[in-house]
Short mmCIF file of C-alpha atoms in Angstrom, two decimals:
data_model
loop_
_atom_site.label_atom_id
_atom_site.label_comp_id
_atom_site.label_asym_id
_atom_site.label_seq_id
_atom_site.Cartn_x
_atom_site.Cartn_y
_atom_site.Cartn_z
CA LEU A 225 0.02 0.18 -0.34
CA GLY A 226 1.34 3.47 -0.84
CA LYS A 227 0.75 6.64 -0.70
CA ASP A 228 -1.60 6.30 -3.55
CA GLY A 229 -3.39 3.10 -2.23
CA LEU A 230 -2.62 -0.26 -4.04
CA GLN A 231 0.46 -0.72 -6.06
CA GLN A 232 1.76 -2.99 -7.26
CA GLN A 233 5.53 -1.60 -6.94
CA ALA A 234 7.64 0.38 -5.09
CA GLU A 235 10.49 1.92 -6.08
CA VAL A 236 13.71 2.68 -4.16
CA GLY A 237 12.93 5.82 -1.03
CA GLU A 238 9.36 4.72 -1.15
CA GLN A 239 7.36 4.83 2.21
CA ILE A 240 5.31 2.05 2.12
CA GLU A 241 3.28 -0.02 3.88
CA LEU A 242 3.87 -4.24 2.54
CA ILE A 243 1.25 -6.99 3.22
CA LEU A 244 2.98 -10.34 3.58
CA ASP A 245 0.68 -13.26 3.40
CA ARG A 246 2.67 -14.86 6.87
CA THR A 247 5.54 -13.57 9.24
CA PRO A 248 7.22 -13.65 11.76
CA PHE A 249 6.88 -9.96 13.11
CA TYR A 250 5.33 -8.91 15.63
CA ALA A 251 2.29 -6.09 15.59
CA GLU A 252 1.57 -3.45 18.24
CA SER A 253 -0.49 -4.68 20.71
CA GLY A 254 -1.53 -3.93 24.42
CA GLY A 255 0.83 -1.25 24.55
CA GLN A 256 3.73 -3.01 22.92
CA VAL A 257 5.62 -1.70 20.31
CA GLY A 258 5.48 -3.30 16.68
CA ASP A 259 8.74 -5.17 15.97
CA ALA A 260 11.53 -3.81 12.73
CA GLY A 261 13.62 -5.43 11.08
CA LYS A 262 14.69 -6.00 7.37
CA ILE A 263 12.38 -7.61 3.77
CA ARG A 264 14.86 -9.14 1.21
CA ALA A 265 13.29 -9.67 -1.78
CA GLU A 266 15.49 -10.47 -5.00
CA THR A 267 14.81 -6.85 -6.41
CA GLY A 268 15.22 -5.28 -3.59
CA LEU A 269 15.24 -4.27 -0.03
CA PHE A 270 12.27 -3.37 2.66
CA ASP A 271 13.54 -1.58 5.91
CA VAL A 272 10.45 -2.65 8.16
CA ASP A 273 10.04 0.32 10.83
CA ASP A 274 6.95 -0.54 12.51
CA THR A 275 4.50 -3.46 12.34
CA ARG A 276 0.94 -3.23 13.42
CA ARG A 277 -2.20 -4.63 13.32
CA PRO A 278 -5.24 -2.77 11.22
CA VAL A 279 -7.79 -6.18 11.96
CA PRO A 280 -7.71 -8.74 13.67
CA ASP A 281 -6.19 -10.87 11.01
CA LEU A 282 -4.06 -8.58 8.80
CA ILE A 283 0.02 -7.68 9.90
CA VAL A 284 1.12 -4.59 7.82
CA HIS A 285 4.54 -3.74 7.65
CA ARG A 286 5.68 0.20 7.50
CA GLY A 287 8.92 0.98 5.82
CA THR A 288 10.80 2.42 2.88
CA VAL A 289 12.13 0.73 -0.05
CA GLN A 290 16.07 0.97 0.77
CA GLU A 291 17.45 -0.50 -2.30
CA GLY A 292 16.14 -1.21 -5.79
CA PHE A 293 12.37 -2.42 -5.80
CA ILE A 294 9.72 -4.58 -4.19
CA HIS A 295 6.77 -6.00 -6.60
CA VAL A 296 3.30 -7.63 -5.46
CA GLY A 297 3.46 -11.73 -5.82
CA GLU A 298 7.95 -11.61 -5.34
CA SER A 299 9.05 -14.14 -3.00
CA VAL A 300 10.49 -12.62 0.52
CA ARG A 301 13.07 -13.35 3.66
CA THR A 302 12.26 -11.81 6.81
CA GLN A 303 14.61 -10.57 9.42
CA VAL A 304 13.20 -9.59 12.88
CA ASP A 305 16.21 -6.78 14.68
CA SER A 306 16.74 -9.10 17.79
CA TYR A 307 18.54 -7.14 19.26
CA ARG A 308 15.99 -5.21 19.47
CA ARG A 309 12.83 -7.28 20.03
CA SER A 310 15.16 -9.14 22.94
CA HIS A 311 14.69 -4.89 24.16
CA ILE A 312 10.94 -4.98 23.99
CA LYS A 313 11.10 -8.44 25.55
CA ARG A 314 13.20 -7.33 28.44
CA ASN A 315 10.45 -4.30 29.13
CA HIS A 316 7.44 -6.47 28.47
CA THR A 317 8.70 -9.16 31.18
CA ALA A 318 9.32 -6.11 33.90
CA THR A 319 6.12 -4.45 33.17
CA HIS A 320 4.67 -8.22 34.58
CA LEU A 321 7.60 -8.03 37.72
CA LEU A 322 5.80 -4.59 38.15
CA HIS A 323 2.55 -4.68 38.70
CA LYS A 324 2.64 -8.24 40.50
CA ALA A 325 4.98 -5.98 42.84
CA LEU A 326 2.13 -2.59 42.73
CA ARG A 327 -0.77 -5.48 43.50
CA THR A 328 1.56 -6.69 46.62
CA VAL A 329 2.71 -3.89 47.99
CA ILE A 330 -0.20 -1.09 47.76
CA GLY A 331 -3.14 -4.31 47.68
CA GLU A 332 -4.97 -6.04 45.16
CA ASP A 333 -7.16 -2.95 44.28
CA SER A 334 -4.36 -1.67 42.17
CA HIS A 335 -4.87 -2.49 38.40
CA GLN A 336 -2.95 -2.01 35.07
CA ALA A 337 -4.78 0.48 33.27
CA GLY A 338 -2.70 1.14 30.42
CA SER A 339 0.90 0.68 29.58
CA LEU A 340 3.78 1.16 26.47
CA VAL A 341 6.37 -1.08 26.16
CA ALA A 342 9.62 -0.02 23.83
CA PRO A 343 13.02 -1.16 23.80
CA ASP A 344 14.93 1.68 25.35
CA ARG A 345 11.85 1.91 28.20
CA LEU A 346 8.34 1.40 29.40
CA ARG A 347 5.42 3.39 30.91
CA PHE A 348 2.76 2.07 33.20
CA ASP A 349 -0.01 3.26 34.32
CA PHE A 350 -2.15 1.60 37.00
CA THR A 351 -5.24 2.67 39.42
CA SER A 352 -4.76 2.64 43.28
CA LEU A 353 -7.28 3.46 45.92
CA ASP A 354 -4.73 6.49 47.45
CA PRO A 355 -1.71 8.04 47.04
CA VAL A 356 1.70 6.06 46.43
CA SER A 357 4.00 7.19 49.41
CA PRO A 358 8.01 6.91 49.23
CA GLU A 359 8.23 4.62 51.33
CA GLN A 360 6.34 2.16 49.05
CA LEU A 361 7.98 2.91 45.97
CA ARG A 362 10.77 1.56 47.82
CA ASN A 363 9.26 -1.77 48.08
CA ILE A 364 8.58 -1.77 45.04
CA ASN A 365 11.63 -0.60 43.85
CA GLN A 366 13.63 -3.64 45.73
CA ILE A 367 10.54 -6.34 44.95
CA VAL A 368 11.21 -5.49 40.94
CA ASN A 369 14.96 -5.82 41.44
CA ASN A 370 15.02 -8.56 43.30
CA GLU A 371 12.84 -10.59 40.88
CA ILE A 372 15.22 -8.94 38.13
CA VAL A 373 18.42 -10.45 40.06
CA ALA A 374 16.76 -13.57 40.57
CA ASN A 375 16.58 -14.26 36.57
CA CYS A 376 13.05 -16.83 36.89
CA GLU A 377 12.16 -18.44 33.63
CA VAL A 378 10.43 -16.82 31.55
CA SER A 379 7.61 -18.78 29.82
CA THR A 380 4.89 -18.49 27.46
CA ALA A 381 1.80 -20.47 26.03
CA VAL A 382 -0.69 -20.20 23.60
CA MET A 383 -4.42 -21.24 25.05
CA ASP A 384 -8.09 -20.78 25.08
CA GLN A 385 -9.16 -17.58 27.17
CA LYS A 386 -10.99 -19.41 29.12
CA ASP A 387 -8.60 -21.85 29.81
CA ALA A 388 -6.08 -19.33 30.82
CA ILE A 389 -8.22 -16.99 33.64
CA ALA A 390 -8.77 -21.01 34.61
CA ALA A 391 -5.44 -21.60 35.07
CA GLY A 392 -5.09 -17.85 36.85
CA ALA A 393 -3.89 -16.00 34.55
CA MET A 394 -4.73 -12.05 35.48
CA ALA A 395 -6.48 -10.50 31.92
CA LEU A 396 -6.64 -6.92 31.64
CA PHE A 397 -10.28 -6.04 30.59
CA GLY A 398 -9.36 -2.87 28.80
CA GLU A 399 -7.38 -4.85 25.88
CA LYS A 400 -9.05 -7.04 23.43
CA TYR A 401 -8.67 -10.89 23.57
CA GLY A 402 -9.20 -13.29 20.62
CA ASP A 403 -10.83 -16.57 21.79
CA ARG A 404 -6.41 -18.03 21.98
CA VAL A 405 -4.56 -15.40 24.14
CA ARG A 406 -0.69 -15.42 25.08
CA VAL A 407 -0.43 -16.18 28.83
CA VAL A 408 3.35 -14.89 29.82
CA SER A 409 4.35 -17.28 33.24
CA ILE A 410 7.24 -16.28 35.05
CA ASP A 411 8.13 -18.96 37.49
CA GLU A 412 7.18 -17.88 41.34
CA VAL A 413 5.56 -14.74 40.72
#
């Protein structure tokens, strides 16, 4: 997709949205930014700046043709920026640790109310019935840092939403979930 809608070919320098029949790129979701990387065709190179999901079963790669040209129907090789993704994964895990620490220190009435998970930072919005005291902040910080140092194993599983909730997964009701969900588990946490 180019600025003028659907097109059969994109030339070097063009900013487009590229759709593949399947992709390893993670699309922005739940506050977590989308993947970046490269898509190489025999005729050119596409630099992926961002990956989005405008509708449930469609992943769109946004970026710029860096070399040559890309055309419809061409076979490609994809390469997710693994260094960037590892930093996003680290900050995603940190949001789970922070959420657990907040609920431990502030109470079960505290819930995530939004987030941003990027490679260089995270932002975590939460509800609280009372202001958070400096002592509570120190306790939260200590809990999160202790969990990071413990380096517990993080695992993921895809399962039916009902089974995930029955197994103890926390559903954040401000987010949209399908019938199948990805559950993140951290040992001992």
